[in-house]
XYZ file of C-alpha atoms in Angstrom:
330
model
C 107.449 150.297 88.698
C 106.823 150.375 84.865
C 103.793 149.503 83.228
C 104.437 145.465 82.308
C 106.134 145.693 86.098
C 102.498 146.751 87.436
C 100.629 144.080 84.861
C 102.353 141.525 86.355
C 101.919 142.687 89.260
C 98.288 143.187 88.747
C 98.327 139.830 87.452
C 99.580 138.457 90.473
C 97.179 139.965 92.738
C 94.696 138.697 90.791
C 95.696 135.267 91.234
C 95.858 134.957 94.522
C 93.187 136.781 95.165
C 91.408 134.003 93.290
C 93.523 130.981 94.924
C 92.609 132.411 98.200
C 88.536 132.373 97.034
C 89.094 129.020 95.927
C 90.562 127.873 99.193
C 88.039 129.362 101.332
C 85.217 127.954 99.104
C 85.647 123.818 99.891
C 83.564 121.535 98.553
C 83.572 118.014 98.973
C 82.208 114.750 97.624
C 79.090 112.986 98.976
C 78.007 109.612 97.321
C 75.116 107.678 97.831
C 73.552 104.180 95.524
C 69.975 105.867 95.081
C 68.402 108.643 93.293
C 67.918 111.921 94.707
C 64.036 111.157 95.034
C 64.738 109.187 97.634
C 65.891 109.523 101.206
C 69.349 109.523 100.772
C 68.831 112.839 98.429
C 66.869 114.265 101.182
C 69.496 113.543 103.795
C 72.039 114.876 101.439
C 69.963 117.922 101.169
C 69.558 118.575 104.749
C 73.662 117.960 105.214
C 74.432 120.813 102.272
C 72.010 122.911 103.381
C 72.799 123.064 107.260
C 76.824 123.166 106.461
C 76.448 125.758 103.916
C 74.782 127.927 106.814
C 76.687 127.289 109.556
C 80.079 127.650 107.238
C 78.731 131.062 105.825
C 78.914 128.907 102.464
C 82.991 128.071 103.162
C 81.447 124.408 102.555
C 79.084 122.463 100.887
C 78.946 119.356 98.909
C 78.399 117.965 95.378
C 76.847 115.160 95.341
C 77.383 111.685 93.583
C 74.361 109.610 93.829
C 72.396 106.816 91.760
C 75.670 104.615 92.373
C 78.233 106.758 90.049
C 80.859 106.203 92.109
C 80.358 102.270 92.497
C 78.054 100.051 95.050
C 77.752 100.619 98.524
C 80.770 98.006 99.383
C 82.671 99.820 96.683
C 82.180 103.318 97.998
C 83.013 102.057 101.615
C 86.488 100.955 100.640
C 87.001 104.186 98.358
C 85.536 106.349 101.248
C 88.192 104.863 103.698
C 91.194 105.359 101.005
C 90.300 109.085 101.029
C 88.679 108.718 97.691
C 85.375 110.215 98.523
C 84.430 112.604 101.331
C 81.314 111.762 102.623
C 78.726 108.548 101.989
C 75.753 107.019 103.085
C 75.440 103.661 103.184
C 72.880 101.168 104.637
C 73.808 99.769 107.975
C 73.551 96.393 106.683
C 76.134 97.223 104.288
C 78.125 98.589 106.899
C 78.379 95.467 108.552
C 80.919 94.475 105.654
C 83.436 96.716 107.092
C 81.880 96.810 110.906
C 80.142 93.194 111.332
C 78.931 94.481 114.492
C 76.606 96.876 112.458
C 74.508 93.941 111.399
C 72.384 94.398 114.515
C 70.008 97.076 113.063
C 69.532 94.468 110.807
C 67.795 92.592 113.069
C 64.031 92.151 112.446
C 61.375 93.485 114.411
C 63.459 95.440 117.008
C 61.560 98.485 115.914
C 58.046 99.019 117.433
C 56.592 101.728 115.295
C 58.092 104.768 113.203
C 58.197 106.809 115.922
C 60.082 103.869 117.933
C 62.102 103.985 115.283
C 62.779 107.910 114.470
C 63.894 108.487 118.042
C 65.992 105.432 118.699
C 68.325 107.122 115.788
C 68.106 110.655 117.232
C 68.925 108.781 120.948
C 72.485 109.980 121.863
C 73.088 106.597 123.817
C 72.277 104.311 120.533
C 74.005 106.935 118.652
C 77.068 107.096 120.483
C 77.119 103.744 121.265
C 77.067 102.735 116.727
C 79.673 105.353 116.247
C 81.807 103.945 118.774
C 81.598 100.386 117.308
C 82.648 101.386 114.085
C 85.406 103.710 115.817
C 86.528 99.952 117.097
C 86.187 98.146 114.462
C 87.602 100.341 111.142
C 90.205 102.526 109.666
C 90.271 104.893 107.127
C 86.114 106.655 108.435
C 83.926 107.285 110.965
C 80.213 107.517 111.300
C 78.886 110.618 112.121
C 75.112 110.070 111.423
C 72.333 107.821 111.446
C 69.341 108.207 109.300
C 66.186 105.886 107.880
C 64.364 104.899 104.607
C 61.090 103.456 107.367
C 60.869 99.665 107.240
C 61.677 96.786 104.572
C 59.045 95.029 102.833
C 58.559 91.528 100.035
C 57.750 92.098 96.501
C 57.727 89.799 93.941
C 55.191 88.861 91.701
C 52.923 86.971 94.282
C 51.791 88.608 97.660
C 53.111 86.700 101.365
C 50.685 87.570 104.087
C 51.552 85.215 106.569
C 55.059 83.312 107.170
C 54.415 80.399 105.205
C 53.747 82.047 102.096
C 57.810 82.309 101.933
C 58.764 78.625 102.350
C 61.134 77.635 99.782
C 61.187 81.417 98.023
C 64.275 82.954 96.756
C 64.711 86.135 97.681
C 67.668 88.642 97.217
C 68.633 90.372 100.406
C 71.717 92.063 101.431
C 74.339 90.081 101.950
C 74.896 89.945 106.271
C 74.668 86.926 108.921
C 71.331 88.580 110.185
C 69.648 88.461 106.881
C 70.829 84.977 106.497
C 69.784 83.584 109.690
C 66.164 85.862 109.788
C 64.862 84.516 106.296
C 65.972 81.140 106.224
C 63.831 80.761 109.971
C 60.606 82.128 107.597
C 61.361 79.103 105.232
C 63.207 81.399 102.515
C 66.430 80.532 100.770
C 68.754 84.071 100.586
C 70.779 85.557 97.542
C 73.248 88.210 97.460
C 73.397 89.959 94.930
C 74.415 94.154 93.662
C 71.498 96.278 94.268
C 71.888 97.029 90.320
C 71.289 93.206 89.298
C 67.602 93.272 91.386
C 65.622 94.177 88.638
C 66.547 91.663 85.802
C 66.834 89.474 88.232
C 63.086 89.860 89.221
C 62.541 89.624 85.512
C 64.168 86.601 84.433
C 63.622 84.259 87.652
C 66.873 84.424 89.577
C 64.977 85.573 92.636
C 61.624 85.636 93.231
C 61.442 88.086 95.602
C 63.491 91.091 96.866
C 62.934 93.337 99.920
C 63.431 97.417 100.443
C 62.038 99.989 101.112
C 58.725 101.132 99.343
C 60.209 104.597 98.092
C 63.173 102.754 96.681
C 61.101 99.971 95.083
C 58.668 102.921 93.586
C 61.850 105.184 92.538
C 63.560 102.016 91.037
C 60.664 100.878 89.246
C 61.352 97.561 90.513
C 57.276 97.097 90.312
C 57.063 96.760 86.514
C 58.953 93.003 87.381
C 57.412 93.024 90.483
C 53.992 94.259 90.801
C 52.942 92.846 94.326
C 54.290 94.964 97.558
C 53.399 92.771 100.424
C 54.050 94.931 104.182
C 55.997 92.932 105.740
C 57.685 95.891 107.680
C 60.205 93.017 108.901
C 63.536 95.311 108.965
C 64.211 98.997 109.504
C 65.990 100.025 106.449
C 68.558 102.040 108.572
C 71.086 103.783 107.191
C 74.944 105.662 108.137
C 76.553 109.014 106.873
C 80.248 108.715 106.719
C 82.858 111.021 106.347
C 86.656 109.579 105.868
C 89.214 109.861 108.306
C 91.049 112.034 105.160
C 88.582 114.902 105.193
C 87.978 114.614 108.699
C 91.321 115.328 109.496
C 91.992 118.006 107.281
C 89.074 120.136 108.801
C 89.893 122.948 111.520
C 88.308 122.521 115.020
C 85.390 124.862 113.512
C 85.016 122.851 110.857
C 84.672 118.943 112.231
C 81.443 121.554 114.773
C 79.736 122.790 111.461
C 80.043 119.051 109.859
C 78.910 117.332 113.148
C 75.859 119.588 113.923
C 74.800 119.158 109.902
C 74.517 115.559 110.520
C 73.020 115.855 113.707
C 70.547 117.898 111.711
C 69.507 115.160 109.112
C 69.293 112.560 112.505
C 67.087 114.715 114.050
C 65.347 116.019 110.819
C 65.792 113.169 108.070
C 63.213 110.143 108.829
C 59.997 111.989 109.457
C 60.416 113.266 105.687
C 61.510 109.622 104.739
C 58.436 108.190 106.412
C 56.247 110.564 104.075
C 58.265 109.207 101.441
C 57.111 105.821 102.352
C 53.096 106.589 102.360
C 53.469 109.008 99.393
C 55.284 106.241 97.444
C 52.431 103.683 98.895
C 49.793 106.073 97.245
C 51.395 106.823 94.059
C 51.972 102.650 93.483
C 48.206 101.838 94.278
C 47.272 104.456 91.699
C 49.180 102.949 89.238
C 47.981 99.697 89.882
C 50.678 97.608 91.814
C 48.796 95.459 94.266
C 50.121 96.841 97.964
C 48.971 93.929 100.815
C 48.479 95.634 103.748
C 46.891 92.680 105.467
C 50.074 90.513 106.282
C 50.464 88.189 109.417
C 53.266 89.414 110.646
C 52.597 87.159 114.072
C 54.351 84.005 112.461
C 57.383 86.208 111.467
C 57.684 87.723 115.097
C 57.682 84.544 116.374
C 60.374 83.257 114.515
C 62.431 86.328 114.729
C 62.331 87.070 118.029
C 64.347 84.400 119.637
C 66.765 85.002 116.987
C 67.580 88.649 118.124
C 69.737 87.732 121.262
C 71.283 84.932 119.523
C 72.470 86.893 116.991
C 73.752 89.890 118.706
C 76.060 87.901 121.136
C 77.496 86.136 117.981
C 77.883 89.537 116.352
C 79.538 90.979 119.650
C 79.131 93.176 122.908
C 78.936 96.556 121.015
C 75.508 94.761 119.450
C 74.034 93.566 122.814
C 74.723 96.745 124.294
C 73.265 98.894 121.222
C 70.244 96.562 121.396
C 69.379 97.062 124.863
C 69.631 100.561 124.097
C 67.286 100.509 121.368
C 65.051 98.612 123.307
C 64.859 100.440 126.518
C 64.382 103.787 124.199
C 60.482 104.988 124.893
């Protein structure tokens, strides 16, 4: 072989040597509405980190978050077009796609944090949301569940007791639970982008919003709205997806090492959001945003409780069977 016969050659090689790299090395999108301070980073984190190991680093992710690739109903519909690999989402968004979803919605079905962390880390609840959403879309598939900790009011006046909210406007995310919870505390509900929450706080659209405290501290939603009343009414649950495009185009091997990464951030994932919480707590009282830790949250229970069974037979069986679940968890 002459010499430009063995360049080419060489050449060659070379290049698929390299094309043979770059097909072992996959990476894939991962897209999430909030910065990388808060939980969703962390959960993001844990996924990369566990799939890189278990893959020998044949996989990881790059992430997309702080809503670059669109909101969280956005996302969803790109997510099940193939568009995007992997997303977290709140559950209450995923109720746009998966109505059924809209019972972790429900207030006050969580005790406690720790209630809460191992309902999500139960294989019965857990099997039982991911087969719901097998039912009811195409296009993804849950393959996690995760937490910010509970949902609380801010606005620019505190609520400690139920009738402080009689006749407030107050943005929440746009499900049947959220609308039949707030209006039976007296509130009238907006919908509204996540985005539009702040200048809506600041000009009067709303007058209050609710979230979690590390998203309301990462946000800076307290310079509109400086009072953080603890309502703890919701558990700001959330789902990591992965569309039925990547899915499918991983090897037997590969759908193991992406299932036992998200069972990682399940398992791992809300005690480090819960520190989140209290760290965020700290860091607003030092700053000087008024946190009410003294609410009433007797007149809420009351009114939300005999709204939980109503609402899960309207939503469906999967919901009434999820919620017994969560409820007989210990």
């Amino acid at each position: 072989m002459g010499r430009l016969g063995l360049a080419l050659f060489g050449a060659g090689a070379l290049s698929l040597a390299l094309a043979t790299d770059a097909a072992a090395q996959r990476k894939f999108s991962f897209a999430y509405d909030q910065p990388t301070t808060t939980a969703y980073g962390v959960a993001a984190n844990i996924f990369d980190a566990k799939l890189k190991e278990l893959s020998g680093g044949k996989m990881s992710i790059n992430q997309f978050p702080g809503a670059q690739l669109g909101t969280e109903p956005q996302m969803l519909q790109k997510l099940r077009a193939g568009d995007i690999d992997f997303l977290i989402t709140s559950t209450a968004n995923a109720a746009s796609v998966a109505p059924q979803a809209g019972v972790f919605s429900l207030h006050f079905i969580f005790r406690d944090e720790d209630h809460l962390a191992k309902s999500l880390a139960n294989k019965a609840v857990s099997d039982a949301f991911r087969g719901m959403i097998k039912d009811s879309v195409q296009g993804a598939q849950v393959i996690g569940l995760i937490t910010m900790g509970f949902r609380n009011i801010y606005s620019k006046r505190e609520y400690t007791k139920v009738e402080d909210l009689k006749g407030v406007k107050i943005r929440v995310q746009a499900t049947k639970t959220e609308d039949t919870h707030f209006p039976a505390y007296g509130a009238q509900t907006v919908h509204m982008p996540f985005g539009e929450v702040y200048i809506s706080l600041q000009t009067g659209v709303v007058q209050a919003a609710e979230n979690g405290v590390n998203v309301y501290e990462q946000n800076k939603h307290y310079e509109v709205a400086p009072i953080l009343s603890m309502t703890q009414h919701e558990a700001n649950n959330n789902c990591l997806w992965v569309s039925d495009k990547a899915w499918n185009s991983f090897s037997d091997q590969e759908k193991q090492w992406v299932q036992a990464a998200a069972d990682e951030v399940s398992r791992r994932e809300p005690a480090m959001a819960f520190k989140l919480e209290s760290d965020s707590a700290a860091k607003l009282k030092r700053i000087g945003v008024k946190v009410v830790e003294n609410v009433d949250k007797s007149g809420f229970m009351k009114a939300a409780q005999p709204i939980q069974d109503q609402l899960a037979k309207e939503l469906g069986p999967h919901a009434v069977k999820i919620l017994g679940l969560v409820r007989e968890v210990k």
